[in-house]
Every structure is written in structure tokens, then in C-alpha cells.
Coordinates of C-alpha atoms in Angstrom, one line a residue:
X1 CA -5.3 11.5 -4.1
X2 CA -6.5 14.8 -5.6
X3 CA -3.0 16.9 -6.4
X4 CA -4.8 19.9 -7.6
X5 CA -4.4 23.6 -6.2
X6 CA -1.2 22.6 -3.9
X7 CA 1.2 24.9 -3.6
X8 CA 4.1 24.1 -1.9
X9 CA 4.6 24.9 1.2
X10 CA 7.9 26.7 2.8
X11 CA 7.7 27.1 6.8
X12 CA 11.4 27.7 7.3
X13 CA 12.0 30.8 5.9
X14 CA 8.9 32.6 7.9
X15 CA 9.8 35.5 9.8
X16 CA 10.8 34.5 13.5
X17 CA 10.5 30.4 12.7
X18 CA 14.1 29.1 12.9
X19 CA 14.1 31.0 16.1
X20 CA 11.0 29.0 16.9
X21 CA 13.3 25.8 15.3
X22 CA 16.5 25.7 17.2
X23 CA 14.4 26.2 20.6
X24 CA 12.4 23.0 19.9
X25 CA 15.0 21.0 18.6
X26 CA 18.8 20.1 19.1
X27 CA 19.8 19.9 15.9
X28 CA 23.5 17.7 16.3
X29 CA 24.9 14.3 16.2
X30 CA 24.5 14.4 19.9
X31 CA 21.1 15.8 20.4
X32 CA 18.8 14.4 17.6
X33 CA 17.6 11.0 19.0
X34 CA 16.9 9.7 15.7
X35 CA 20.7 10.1 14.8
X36 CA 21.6 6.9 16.1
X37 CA 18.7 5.3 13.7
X38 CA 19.8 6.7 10.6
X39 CA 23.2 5.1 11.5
X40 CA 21.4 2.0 11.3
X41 CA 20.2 2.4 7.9
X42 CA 23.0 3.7 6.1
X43 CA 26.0 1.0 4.5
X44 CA 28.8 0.6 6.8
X45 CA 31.0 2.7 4.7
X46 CA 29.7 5.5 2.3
X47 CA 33.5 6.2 1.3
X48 CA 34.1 6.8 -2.5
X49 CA 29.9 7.4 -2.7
X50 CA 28.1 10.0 -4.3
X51 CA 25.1 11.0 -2.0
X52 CA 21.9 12.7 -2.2
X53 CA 20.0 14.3 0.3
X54 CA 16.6 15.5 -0.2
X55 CA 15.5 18.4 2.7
X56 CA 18.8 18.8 3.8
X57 CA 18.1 21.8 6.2
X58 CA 21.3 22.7 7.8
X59 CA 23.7 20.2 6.5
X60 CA 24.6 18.3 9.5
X61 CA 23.9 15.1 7.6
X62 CA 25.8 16.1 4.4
X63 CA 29.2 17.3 6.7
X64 CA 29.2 14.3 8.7
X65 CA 28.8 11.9 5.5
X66 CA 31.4 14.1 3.8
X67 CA 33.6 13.2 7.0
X68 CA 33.0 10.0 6.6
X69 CA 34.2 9.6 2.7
X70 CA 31.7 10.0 0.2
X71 CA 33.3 11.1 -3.0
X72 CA 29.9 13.4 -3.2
X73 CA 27.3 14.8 -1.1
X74 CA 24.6 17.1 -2.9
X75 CA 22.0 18.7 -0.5
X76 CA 18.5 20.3 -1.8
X77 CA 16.4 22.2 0.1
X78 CA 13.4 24.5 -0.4
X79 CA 14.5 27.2 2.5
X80 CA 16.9 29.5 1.0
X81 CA 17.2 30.5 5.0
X82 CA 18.5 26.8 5.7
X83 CA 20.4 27.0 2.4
X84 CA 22.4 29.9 3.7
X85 CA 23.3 27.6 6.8
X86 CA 24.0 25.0 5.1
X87 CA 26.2 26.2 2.7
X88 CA 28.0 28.1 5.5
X89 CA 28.4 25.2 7.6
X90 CA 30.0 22.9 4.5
X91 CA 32.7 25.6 3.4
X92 CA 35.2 23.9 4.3
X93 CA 34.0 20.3 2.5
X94 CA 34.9 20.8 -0.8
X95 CA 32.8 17.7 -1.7
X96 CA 29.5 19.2 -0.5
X97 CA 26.9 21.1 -3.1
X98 CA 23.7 22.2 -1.1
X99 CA 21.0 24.1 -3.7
X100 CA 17.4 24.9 -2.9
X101 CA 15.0 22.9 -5.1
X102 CA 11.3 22.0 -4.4
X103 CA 10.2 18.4 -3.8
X104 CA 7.3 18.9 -6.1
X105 CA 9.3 19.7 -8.9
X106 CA 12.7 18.5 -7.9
X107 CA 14.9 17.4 -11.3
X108 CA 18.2 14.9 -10.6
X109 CA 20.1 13.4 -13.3
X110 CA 19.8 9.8 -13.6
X111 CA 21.6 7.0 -12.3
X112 CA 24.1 9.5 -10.3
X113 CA 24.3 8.3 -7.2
X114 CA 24.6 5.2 -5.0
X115 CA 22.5 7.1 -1.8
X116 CA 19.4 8.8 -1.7
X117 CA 19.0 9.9 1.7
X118 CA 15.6 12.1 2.8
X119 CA 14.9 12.4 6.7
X120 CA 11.6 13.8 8.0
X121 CA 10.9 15.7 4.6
X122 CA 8.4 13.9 2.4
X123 CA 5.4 13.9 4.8
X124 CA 5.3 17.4 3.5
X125 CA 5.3 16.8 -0.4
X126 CA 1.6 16.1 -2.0
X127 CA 3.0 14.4 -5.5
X128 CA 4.9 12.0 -3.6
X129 CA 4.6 9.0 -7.0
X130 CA 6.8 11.6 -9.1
X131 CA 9.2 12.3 -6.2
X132 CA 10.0 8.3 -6.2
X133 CA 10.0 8.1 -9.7
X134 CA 12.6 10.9 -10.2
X135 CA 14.8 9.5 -7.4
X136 CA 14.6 5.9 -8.3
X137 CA 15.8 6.6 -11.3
X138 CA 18.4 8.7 -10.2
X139 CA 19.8 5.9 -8.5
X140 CA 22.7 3.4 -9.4
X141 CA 21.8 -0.2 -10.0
X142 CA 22.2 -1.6 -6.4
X143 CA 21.8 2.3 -4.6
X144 CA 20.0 2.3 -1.6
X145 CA 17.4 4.6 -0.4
X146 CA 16.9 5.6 2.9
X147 CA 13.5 7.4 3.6
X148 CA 12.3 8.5 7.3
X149 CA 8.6 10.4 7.8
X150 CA 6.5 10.9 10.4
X151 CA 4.7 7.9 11.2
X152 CA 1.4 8.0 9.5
X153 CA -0.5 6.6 12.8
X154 CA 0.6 10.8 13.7
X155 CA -0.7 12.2 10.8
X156 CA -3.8 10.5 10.0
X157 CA -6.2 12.5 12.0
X158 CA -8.0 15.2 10.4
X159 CA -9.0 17.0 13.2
X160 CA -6.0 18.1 15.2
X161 CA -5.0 14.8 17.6
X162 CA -4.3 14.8 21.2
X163 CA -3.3 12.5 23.6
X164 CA -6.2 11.0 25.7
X165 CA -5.4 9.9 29.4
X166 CA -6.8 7.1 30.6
X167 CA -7.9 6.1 34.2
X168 CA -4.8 4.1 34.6
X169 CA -2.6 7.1 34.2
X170 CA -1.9 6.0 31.0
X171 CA -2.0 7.9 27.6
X172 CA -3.6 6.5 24.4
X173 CA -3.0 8.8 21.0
X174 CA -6.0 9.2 19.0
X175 CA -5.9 7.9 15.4
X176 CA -8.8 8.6 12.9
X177 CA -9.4 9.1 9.4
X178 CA -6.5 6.4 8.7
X179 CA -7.2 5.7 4.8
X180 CA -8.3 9.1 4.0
X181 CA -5.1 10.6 2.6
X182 CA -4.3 14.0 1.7
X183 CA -3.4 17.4 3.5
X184 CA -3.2 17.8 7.2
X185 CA -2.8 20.8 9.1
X186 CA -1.5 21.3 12.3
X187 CA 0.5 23.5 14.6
X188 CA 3.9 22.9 14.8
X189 CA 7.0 25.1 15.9
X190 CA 4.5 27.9 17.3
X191 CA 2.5 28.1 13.5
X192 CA -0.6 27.6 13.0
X193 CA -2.0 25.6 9.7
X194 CA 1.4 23.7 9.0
X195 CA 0.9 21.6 6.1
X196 CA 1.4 17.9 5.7
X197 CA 0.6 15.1 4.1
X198 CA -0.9 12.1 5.5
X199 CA -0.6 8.8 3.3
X200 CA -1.2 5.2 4.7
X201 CA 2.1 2.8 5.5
X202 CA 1.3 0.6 2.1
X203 CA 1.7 3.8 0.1
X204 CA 4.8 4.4 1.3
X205 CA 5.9 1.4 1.1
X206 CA 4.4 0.4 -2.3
X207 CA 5.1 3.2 -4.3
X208 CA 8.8 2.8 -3.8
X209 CA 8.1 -1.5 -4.6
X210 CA 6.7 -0.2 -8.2
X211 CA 9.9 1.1 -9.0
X212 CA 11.8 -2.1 -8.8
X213 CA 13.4 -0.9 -5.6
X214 CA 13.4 -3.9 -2.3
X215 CA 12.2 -3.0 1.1
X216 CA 15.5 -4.0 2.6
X217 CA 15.3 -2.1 6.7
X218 CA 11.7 -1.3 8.3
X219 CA 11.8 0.5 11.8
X220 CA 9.5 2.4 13.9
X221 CA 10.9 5.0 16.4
X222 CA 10.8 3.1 19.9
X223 CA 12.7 5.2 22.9
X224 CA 16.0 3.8 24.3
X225 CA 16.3 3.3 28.1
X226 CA 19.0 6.1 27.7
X227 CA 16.8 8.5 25.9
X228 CA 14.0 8.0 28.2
X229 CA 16.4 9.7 30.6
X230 CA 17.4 12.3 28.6
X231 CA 13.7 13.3 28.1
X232 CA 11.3 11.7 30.1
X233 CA 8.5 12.5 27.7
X234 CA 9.8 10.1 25.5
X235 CA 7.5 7.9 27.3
X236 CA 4.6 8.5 25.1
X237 CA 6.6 7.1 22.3
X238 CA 5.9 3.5 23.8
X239 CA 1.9 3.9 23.0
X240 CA 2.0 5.4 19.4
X241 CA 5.3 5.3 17.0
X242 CA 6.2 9.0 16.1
X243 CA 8.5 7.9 13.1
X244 CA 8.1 5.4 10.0
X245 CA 12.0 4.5 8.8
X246 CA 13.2 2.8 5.8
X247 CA 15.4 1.7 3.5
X248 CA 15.2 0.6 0.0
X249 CA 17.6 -1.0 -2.3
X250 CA 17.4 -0.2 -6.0
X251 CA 17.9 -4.1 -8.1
X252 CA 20.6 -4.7 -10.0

């Protein structure tokens, strides 16, 4: 994948966007669907961990883990707009050290922590073999990481993808230029030319594998009956996954 001329990309702190944000999304333990998912993928206890989160937007993540034990929960994040929130948000967790640093060129000391976390962040970074490099080695002998991206069967088309409706009533989600990796753009949150990056589900997965890390949790985003009726249009998500989730485990 050509890595040249990319700059990195920072949405969140346009003008008017997190206005734009919150209306699109509910952004809580009780209104992110995929909140119940991450559950599944973290240990059963992070108490006495030290925990990193890479695109750590408003915090929620980092207060609730910090609730929940961990001896330390650093956040990074390249909006100094989500920054602001989430260091507002954390005040009162003494544990809890948010800082804005870019994935590109993100630093982290080595063999710190025992959890990487990143949810719904790295579809966005281009030099995604260094990011996995830096954070594998960050990671404690026997430290998981927990990685979530869109699902790559939504990024892959070039030209902007819609939803096709077929006689039946049914809809079918178009998926083209699947092993052609590299930039996307599309609109998202009421912007127009919002940069991603598509890469194929064996790059994801095999990049981490060539760190010595295990694929130990695969999932793909399927709607529960009960978020089906909280949003109804959740049925699309039974023709096309809209999320790719793992977990890693760094060996011993």
C-alpha cells in the first residue's frame, strides 16, 4: 500500500462537527449498541490493570474501566476538542491520563500495559504495520488486544456504496473493489470527503499474527432481537456486517 503524501486526517475538531456527532450517535453505556460487544472481549476483571486506549474520544470507555479497577487507564486521541471532554469527564478518576497523539506517529513505552484497547479508530490510520508494531510491543507478555473497525465489506467500495433493493423488498449492500486497499472517502456525520482506510480482513488479521500476538475472539456485528426494536434499521445489519471485532493475546 502506497503511504506517501497522507496526512492525517482530524474530523472532530471541524467547526459545527460534534454538533453533527452527538445528533448521530448516543454516545453511553446505554445507547452504543456495540457496548455490550466490547464487554465480550474484554477479561472478566481489568482490576489492578494498566490500560490503553487508542481514539479515546470522550472517555466513556476509560471512566467506566477506571470504575471497574484498572490500576491505569491512559487515553490518546488526535481531537484536542474530544480531549477537552475527555479530560473533563475523568476529573474525578485520578487513575485516568487522556493526551492527544496521532495514530500515525503515536509513541508508547514498551511492555507497559496488560490492555490495548482501540474501538472504531484504525479504519482511519494509513500506516497501520507501525501502529501494530508500536502497540504490540507495548504490551505485557500475555496482554490482550482488543481491536474493533468498520467491517471492511463497508469500506471496500471506491465509489461511494449504497444499498440496492431488490424485488423481494429486500436490500443487498454493494461491495466492490475488495482487494484494492488504500484511502476511501465518503460522507459521514454531514462532511463530505471523510477519509478512511479500506484494508482486506487477512490484513487485519495478519499483521497483528506477525507480531507473535494470537487471534483469541473474532465477531462480526449481528443485531440483537432487542436492538432491532430499539432501531428498526438495524435490519440491514442482517445482509452486510457493519463492524469487524477482535481480540488478540500477546504470547508469553
Amino acid at each position: 500500500m502506497d503511504t506517501s503524501e497522507f496526512v492525517s486526517q482530524n474530523i472532530y475538531d471541524r467547526e459545527n462537527f460534534l454538533t453533527h456527532y452527538f445528533e448521530k450517535f448516543e454516545r453511553s453505556k446505554e445507547g452504543d449498541d456495540c457496548w455490550e460487544i466490547m464487554l465480550n472481549h474484554l477479561p472478566k476483571s481489568v482490576k489492578g490493570m494498566d490500560i490503553l486506549e487508542i481514539g479515546c474520544g470522550m472517555g466513556f470507555v476509560a471512566n467506566y474501566l477506571a470504575e471497574e479497577g484498572a490500576a491505569s487507564v491512559t487515553g490518546y486521541d488526535i481531537s484536542e476538542s474530544m480531549i477537552e471532554l475527555a479530560a473533563k469527564g475523568n476529573a474525578h478518576n485520578k487513575n485516568v491520563k487522556v493526551g492527544v497523539q496521532d495514530m500515525e506517529t503515536i509513541e508508547l513505552p514498551e511492555q507497559q500495559y496488560d490492555l490495548v484497547i482501540s474501538l472504531y479508530a484504525v479504519h482511519y490510520v494509513l500506516n497501520y504495520k507501525r501502529l501494530i508494531e508500536i502497540v504490540s510491543k507495548s504490551l505485557k507478555p500475555g496482554g490482550k488486544f482488543v481491536l474493533f473497525v468498520e467491517h471492511p465489506v463497508f469500506t471496500s467500495s471506491i465509489e461511494q456504496p449504497i444499498w440496492i433493493e431488490r424485488p423481494s423488498g429486500n436490500k443487498a449492500w454493494t461491495v466492490s473493489n475488495y482487494f484494492t486497499e488504500g484511502k476511501r472517502f465518503t460522507k459521514w456525520c454531514s462532511f463530505e470527503n471523510v477519509q478512511k482506510v479500506h484494508r482486506t480482513v487477512s490484513t487485519y488479521i495478519q499483521t497483528v499474527l506477525e507480531q507473535g500476538l494470537t487471534l483469541t475472539h473474532l465477531e462480526e456485528f449481528c443485531p440483537t432481537p432487542q436492538q432491532m426494536l430499539k432501531k428498526p434499521e438495524h435490519v440491514n445489519n442482517f445482509n452486510s456486517p457493519l463492524n469487524l471485532n477482535m481480540t488478540f493475546t500477546k504470547n508469553k
